[in-house]
Coordinates of C-alpha atoms in Angstrom, one line a residue:
M1345 CA 0.0 0.0 0.0
V1346 CA 2.8 2.4 0.8
K1347 CA 3.9 2.2 -2.8
L1348 CA 1.0 4.5 -3.7
T1349 CA 2.1 8.1 -3.8
L1350 CA 0.3 11.2 -5.0
N1351 CA 1.4 13.5 -7.8
D1352 CA 1.9 17.1 -6.8
N1353 CA -1.0 18.8 -8.6
A1354 CA -2.9 21.3 -6.4
K1355 CA -5.5 22.0 -9.2
R1356 CA -6.6 18.4 -9.5
P1357 CA -9.3 17.1 -7.1
K1358 CA -8.1 14.8 -4.4
Y1359 CA -10.1 11.8 -5.6
L1360 CA -8.6 12.1 -9.0
L1361 CA -5.1 12.4 -7.6
L1362 CA -5.7 9.1 -5.7
S1363 CA -7.2 7.4 -8.8
D1364 CA -4.2 8.6 -10.9
S1365 CA -1.9 7.0 -8.4
I1366 CA -3.6 3.7 -8.6
V1367 CA -3.6 3.8 -12.4
E1368 CA 0.1 4.7 -12.4
Q1369 CA 0.9 1.6 -10.3
I1370 CA -1.1 -0.6 -12.7
E1371 CA 0.7 0.9 -15.7
K1372 CA 4.1 0.1 -14.0
G1373 CA 3.0 -3.5 -13.3
E1374 CA 3.2 -2.9 -9.5
L1375 CA -0.5 -3.6 -9.2
V1376 CA -1.6 -6.6 -11.3
L1377 CA -4.8 -8.2 -12.4
D1378 CA -7.0 -9.4 -9.6
E1379 CA -4.7 -7.9 -6.9
K1380 CA -6.6 -6.5 -3.9
L1381 CA -6.2 -2.8 -3.3
P1382 CA -5.6 -1.4 0.2
S1383 CA -8.8 -0.9 2.1
V1384 CA -10.8 2.3 2.2
N1385 CA -9.7 2.9 5.8
Q1386 CA -6.0 2.2 5.0
L1387 CA -6.1 4.7 2.1
S1388 CA -7.9 7.2 4.2
R1389 CA -5.4 7.1 7.0
H1390 CA -2.3 6.9 4.7
F1391 CA -3.2 10.0 2.7
S1392 CA -5.3 11.9 5.3
F1393 CA -8.3 11.8 3.0
S1394 CA -11.9 11.4 4.1
R1395 CA -13.5 8.1 3.5
E1396 CA -15.9 9.9 1.1
T1397 CA -12.9 11.1 -1.0
V1398 CA -11.5 7.5 -1.1
F1399 CA -14.9 6.0 -2.1
K1400 CA -15.2 8.6 -4.8
A1401 CA -11.8 7.7 -6.2
L1402 CA -12.5 4.0 -6.2
N1403 CA -16.0 4.5 -7.7
H1404 CA -14.4 6.6 -10.5
L1405 CA -12.1 3.7 -11.3
S1406 CA -14.9 1.2 -11.0
E1407 CA -17.0 3.2 -13.5
K1408 CA -14.1 3.0 -16.0
G1409 CA -13.7 -0.8 -15.4
I1410 CA -10.3 -0.5 -13.9
V1411 CA -11.2 -1.9 -10.5
R1412 CA -14.2 -3.9 -9.3
A1413 CA -15.9 -3.9 -5.9
V1414 CA -16.5 -7.2 -4.2
D1415 CA -19.1 -6.9 -1.5
K1416 CA -17.7 -7.0 2.1
I1417 CA -14.3 -8.0 0.8
G1418 CA -12.8 -4.9 -1.0
Y1419 CA -11.6 -3.6 -4.3
F1420 CA -9.6 -5.5 -6.9
V1421 CA -7.7 -4.7 -10.1
D1422 CA -10.1 -5.6 -12.9
D1423 CA -8.4 -4.4 -16.1
V1424 CA -4.7 -3.7 -16.8
S1425 CA -5.4 -2.4 -20.3
I1426 CA -6.5 0.9 -18.9
H1427 CA -6.1 3.4 -21.7
N1428 CA -9.8 3.7 -22.3
D1429 CA -11.3 7.0 -21.2
Y1430 CA -14.8 5.6 -21.2
K1431 CA -16.5 2.4 -20.3
V1432 CA -20.0 2.1 -21.9
F1433 CA -22.9 0.0 -20.8
F1434 CA -24.9 -0.6 -24.0
M1435 CA -28.3 -2.4 -23.7
L1436 CA -30.7 -3.3 -26.4
D1437 CA -34.2 -4.7 -26.3
K1438 CA -33.2 -7.3 -28.9
F1439 CA -30.6 -7.8 -31.7
T1440 CA -31.6 -7.2 -35.3
T1441 CA -29.5 -6.2 -38.4
F1442 CA -30.6 -2.6 -37.8
K1443 CA -29.4 -2.6 -34.2
E1444 CA -26.2 -4.2 -35.3
D1445 CA -25.6 -1.1 -37.5
L1446 CA -26.3 1.0 -34.5
F1447 CA -23.8 -0.9 -32.3
N1448 CA -21.1 -0.9 -34.9
S1449 CA -21.5 2.8 -35.6
L1450 CA -21.1 3.5 -31.9
L1451 CA -17.9 1.4 -31.7
L1452 CA -16.5 3.0 -34.8
N1453 CA -17.0 6.5 -33.6
L1454 CA -15.7 5.9 -30.1
G1455 CA -12.6 4.3 -31.5
N1456 CA -10.0 3.3 -29.0
L1457 CA -11.3 5.7 -26.4
A1458 CA -13.9 3.5 -24.9
K1459 CA -14.7 -0.1 -23.9
V1460 CA -18.2 -1.1 -24.7
S1461 CA -20.1 -4.0 -23.1
M1462 CA -23.4 -5.2 -24.7
Y1463 CA -26.5 -6.4 -22.9
F1464 CA -30.0 -7.4 -23.8
H1465 CA -33.2 -7.1 -21.8
H1466 CA -35.5 -8.9 -24.3
Q1467 CA -38.4 -6.6 -23.3
N1468 CA -38.4 -8.2 -19.8
F1469 CA -38.6 -5.6 -17.1
E1470 CA -37.0 -7.7 -14.4
I1471 CA -33.9 -8.3 -16.6
F1472 CA -33.8 -4.6 -17.5
E1473 CA -34.0 -3.6 -13.8
A1474 CA -31.5 -6.1 -12.6
L1475 CA -28.8 -5.4 -15.2
I1476 CA -28.9 -1.7 -14.5
A1477 CA -28.9 -2.1 -10.7
Q1478 CA -25.9 -4.5 -10.9
N1479 CA -23.8 -2.2 -13.0
L1480 CA -24.6 1.3 -11.7
K1481 CA -21.0 1.8 -10.4
N1482 CA -19.3 0.0 -13.2
Y1483 CA -19.6 2.3 -16.2
T1484 CA -19.0 5.9 -17.2
H1485 CA -22.1 5.9 -19.6
F1486 CA -25.3 3.9 -20.1
V1487 CA -26.7 3.8 -23.6
I1488 CA -30.1 2.1 -23.6
T1489 CA -33.1 1.3 -25.8
T1490 CA -36.2 0.6 -23.8
Y1491 CA -39.5 -0.7 -25.4
L1492 CA -40.8 -2.0 -22.1
D1493 CA -44.3 -2.1 -20.5
N1494 CA -45.0 -0.2 -17.3
P1495 CA -43.6 3.3 -18.0
R1496 CA -43.7 4.4 -14.4
K1497 CA -41.3 1.6 -13.3
V1498 CA -39.1 2.1 -16.4
K1499 CA -38.8 5.8 -15.5
K1500 CA -37.8 5.0 -11.9
V1501 CA -35.0 2.6 -13.1
L1502 CA -33.8 5.1 -15.7
N1503 CA -33.7 7.8 -13.1
S1504 CA -31.4 5.7 -10.9
I1505 CA -28.7 6.4 -13.5
P1506 CA -27.1 9.8 -13.1
P1507 CA -28.4 11.9 -16.0
E1508 CA -25.0 12.9 -17.2
K1509 CA -24.3 9.2 -17.8
R1510 CA -27.6 8.4 -19.4
I1511 CA -28.3 8.3 -23.2
I1512 CA -31.6 6.9 -24.5
L1513 CA -31.8 5.6 -28.1
D1514 CA -34.6 4.9 -30.6
K1515 CA -37.7 5.1 -28.4
C1516 CA -38.5 8.5 -26.9
E1517 CA -38.5 8.6 -23.1
R1518 CA -39.7 11.9 -21.7
N1519 CA -40.1 13.3 -18.2
L1520 CA -36.9 11.8 -16.8
S1521 CA -34.6 13.8 -14.5
E1522 CA -32.9 16.6 -16.4
G1523 CA -29.6 16.6 -18.3
Y1524 CA -29.7 13.3 -20.1
G1525 CA -29.1 12.6 -23.8
M1526 CA -31.5 11.0 -26.3
V1527 CA -31.7 10.2 -30.0
Y1528 CA -35.1 9.0 -30.9
Q1529 CA -37.6 8.2 -33.7
D1530 CA -41.0 10.0 -33.8
F1531 CA -42.9 6.9 -35.1
E1532 CA -46.4 8.5 -35.0
N1533 CA -45.4 11.5 -37.1
D1534 CA -43.0 9.6 -39.4
I1535 CA -45.7 7.2 -40.7
F1536 CA -48.2 10.1 -41.1
M1537 CA -45.7 12.2 -43.1
A1538 CA -44.5 9.2 -45.1
L1539 CA -48.0 8.6 -46.5
A1540 CA -49.0 12.3 -46.7
D1541 CA -45.8 13.2 -48.6
N1542 CA -46.5 10.5 -51.2
L1543 CA -50.2 11.0 -51.4
N1544 CA -50.2 10.7 -55.2
L1545 CA -48.9 7.2 -55.0
V1546 CA -51.0 6.1 -52.1
K1547 CA -54.1 7.2 -53.9
K1548 CA -53.6 4.4 -56.4
Y1549 CA -54.9 2.0 -53.7
G1550 CA -58.4 1.6 -52.4
R1551 CA -57.6 0.1 -49.0
L1552 CA -54.6 0.6 -46.7
I1553 CA -53.7 -2.2 -44.3
L1554 CA -51.2 -2.0 -41.5
I1555 CA -49.9 -5.4 -40.4
D1556 CA -49.2 -4.6 -36.7
H1557 CA -47.1 -7.6 -35.9
E1558 CA -46.6 -8.3 -32.2
N1559 CA -42.8 -8.4 -32.5
A1560 CA -42.7 -4.7 -33.5
P1561 CA -42.2 -2.8 -30.2
H1562 CA -43.0 0.5 -31.9
G1563 CA -46.4 -0.8 -33.2
D1564 CA -48.6 1.4 -30.9
F1565 CA -47.0 4.6 -32.2
V1566 CA -47.2 3.6 -35.9
R1567 CA -50.8 2.5 -35.5
T1568 CA -51.8 5.9 -34.0
G1569 CA -50.1 7.8 -36.9
F1570 CA -51.6 5.4 -39.5
K1571 CA -55.1 5.9 -38.1
K1572 CA -54.7 9.6 -38.0
F1573 CA -53.6 9.7 -41.7
C1574 CA -56.5 7.5 -42.8
K1575 CA -59.0 9.7 -40.9
E1576 CA -57.6 13.0 -42.1
Y1577 CA -57.2 12.0 -45.7
N1578 CA -60.4 9.9 -45.8
F1579 CA -58.8 6.5 -46.7
E1580 CA -60.3 3.1 -45.9
G1581 CA -57.7 1.9 -43.4
E1582 CA -57.4 -1.4 -41.4
V1583 CA -55.1 -2.7 -38.8
H1584 CA -54.5 -6.5 -38.7
K1585 CA -52.3 -8.5 -36.4
D1586 CA -51.6 -11.0 -39.1
L1587 CA -51.7 -11.1 -42.9
L1588 CA -55.1 -12.5 -44.0
P1589 CA -54.7 -14.4 -47.3
D1590 CA -58.5 -14.6 -47.8
Q1591 CA -58.6 -10.8 -47.8
F1592 CA -55.7 -10.4 -50.2
N1593 CA -57.3 -8.3 -52.9
K1594 CA -56.3 -6.1 -55.8
G1595 CA -56.0 -2.5 -54.7
N1596 CA -54.6 -3.2 -51.2
L1597 CA -51.6 -1.3 -49.9
Y1598 CA -49.8 -3.1 -47.2
I1599 CA -47.5 -1.6 -44.6
T1600 CA -45.4 -4.1 -42.7
I1601 CA -43.5 -3.5 -39.5
D1602 CA -42.5 -7.1 -38.7
A1603 CA -38.9 -6.9 -37.3
Y1604 CA -38.0 -10.1 -39.1
D1605 CA -39.8 -9.3 -42.4
R1606 CA -41.9 -12.5 -42.5
D1607 CA -45.0 -10.6 -43.4
L1608 CA -43.2 -9.0 -46.3
V1609 CA -42.1 -12.4 -47.6
E1610 CA -45.7 -13.8 -47.4
I1611 CA -47.1 -10.8 -49.3
I1612 CA -44.5 -11.3 -52.1
K1613 CA -45.4 -15.0 -52.2
L1614 CA -49.1 -14.2 -52.5
V1615 CA -48.4 -11.6 -55.3
R1616 CA -46.5 -14.2 -57.3
A1617 CA -49.2 -16.9 -56.8
E1618 CA -51.7 -14.5 -58.4
N1619 CA -49.3 -13.5 -61.2
W1620 CA -49.7 -9.9 -60.0
K1621 CA -47.0 -7.3 -59.7
L1622 CA -46.0 -5.1 -56.7
G1623 CA -46.7 -1.5 -57.4
N1624 CA -49.6 -2.4 -59.7
Q1625 CA -52.3 -4.6 -58.2
I1626 CA -50.7 -4.6 -54.7
G1627 CA -48.7 -1.9 -52.9
L1628 CA -46.1 -2.6 -50.2
I1629 CA -44.2 -0.4 -47.8
S1630 CA -41.8 -1.9 -45.3
Y1631 CA -40.0 -0.6 -42.3
N1632 CA -36.2 -0.4 -42.1
D1633 CA -34.0 -0.7 -45.2
T1634 CA -31.7 -3.6 -46.1
T1635 CA -29.6 -4.4 -49.1
T1636 CA -32.1 -7.2 -49.9
K1637 CA -35.0 -4.8 -50.1
E1638 CA -33.1 -2.7 -52.6
I1639 CA -33.4 -5.5 -55.2
L1640 CA -36.2 -7.8 -54.0
D1641 CA -39.0 -7.9 -56.6
G1642 CA -37.7 -4.8 -58.3
G1643 CA -37.2 -2.9 -55.0
I1644 CA -39.3 -2.5 -51.8
T1645 CA -40.3 1.0 -50.7
V1646 CA -39.2 1.5 -47.1
I1647 CA -39.6 3.9 -44.2
S1648 CA -36.2 3.9 -42.6
T1649 CA -34.2 5.8 -40.0
D1650 CA -30.4 5.9 -40.1
F1651 CA -29.2 3.7 -37.3
K1652 CA -25.6 4.4 -38.1
K1653 CA -26.3 8.1 -37.6
M1654 CA -28.0 7.3 -34.3
G1655 CA -24.9 5.4 -33.1
A1656 CA -22.6 8.2 -34.2
A1657 CA -24.7 10.8 -32.3
A1658 CA -24.5 8.7 -29.1
A1659 CA -20.7 8.5 -29.5
E1660 CA -20.4 12.2 -30.0
M1661 CA -22.4 12.9 -26.8
I1662 CA -20.0 10.6 -24.9
L1663 CA -16.9 12.1 -26.3
S1664 CA -18.0 15.7 -26.0
G1665 CA -19.9 15.5 -22.8
N1666 CA -22.7 17.5 -24.4
L1667 CA -25.8 15.5 -23.9
I1668 CA -28.7 16.7 -26.0
Q1669 CA -32.1 15.4 -27.1
K1670 CA -32.9 15.2 -30.8
Q1671 CA -35.0 13.3 -33.3
N1672 CA -33.2 11.0 -35.7
T1673 CA -34.0 11.6 -39.3
T1674 CA -36.4 9.1 -41.0
N1675 CA -36.8 8.9 -44.7
V1676 CA -39.0 7.3 -47.3
I1677 CA -37.0 5.5 -50.0
L1678 CA -39.4 5.1 -53.0
R1679 CA -39.0 1.9 -55.0
N1680 CA -41.2 -0.2 -57.4
S1681 CA -43.4 -1.8 -54.7
L1682 CA -45.4 1.5 -54.2

């Protein structure tokens, strides 16, 4: 323990001087992986620091993943590759190709300055709550997508994260404690504007059908915007949980939000079985662009946000410390299916 010495820097807070000293010993190899650090009381007495200052230093190192706390035992060296400025807790509701783009963009834009750990809550509140509670002291930032029931409980858990460490992605989470970052989609307005801006094409079809698949967590918002459009522009609009082959008729325009595109595939199969053509007898709009949709059946029209841009925005907030709230751009990419 005596090998720990403080650098002479009067302008630097005491807790950072202490954490600097521990980092320096790790860099020199004098503290090694899994080695136990001196106790809080020992450090407090040795440097004449308050226990609060010592705890603050150790928590700072814990957030960066350099040390770990073991309950009732003490603190241990947890990482000897300590040249990351940030340690990021990244939690998704589930993994899709779009969320993979988001994750890879975050990694790319953070570069070597951060270590990112990925978690999934699978839209299970208990998992969501437990993962955050277990890791509150282990990361410098928490980047999270929610899509969970019980907004009141979700808000409480999110507010347990200090706002300066909290970045919410994809789904808008309002009314949290001030100062947090967020990059979100406005699903209700996006579907309304996508249809309104392309009214001349939508008018080709007599009936609009939204397939509100249960695996689409944003379905409630899309459904609201869809119904609003149909009412305002006097369209016959229906919302189905599943594709109904016996109601597959000429003049239908389908909007699919299935996260795995199974509804899209079934529609294409039905079109081919009737020797019809997408964009003529049947219209189709899908959510989220992929390279396959660019070429499938001459091209599928999509409503798509830029998940790479979302990941880059989250990385910029982490690196700059400037946490803001903004809507991520969503575009309609017109192709032959409309």
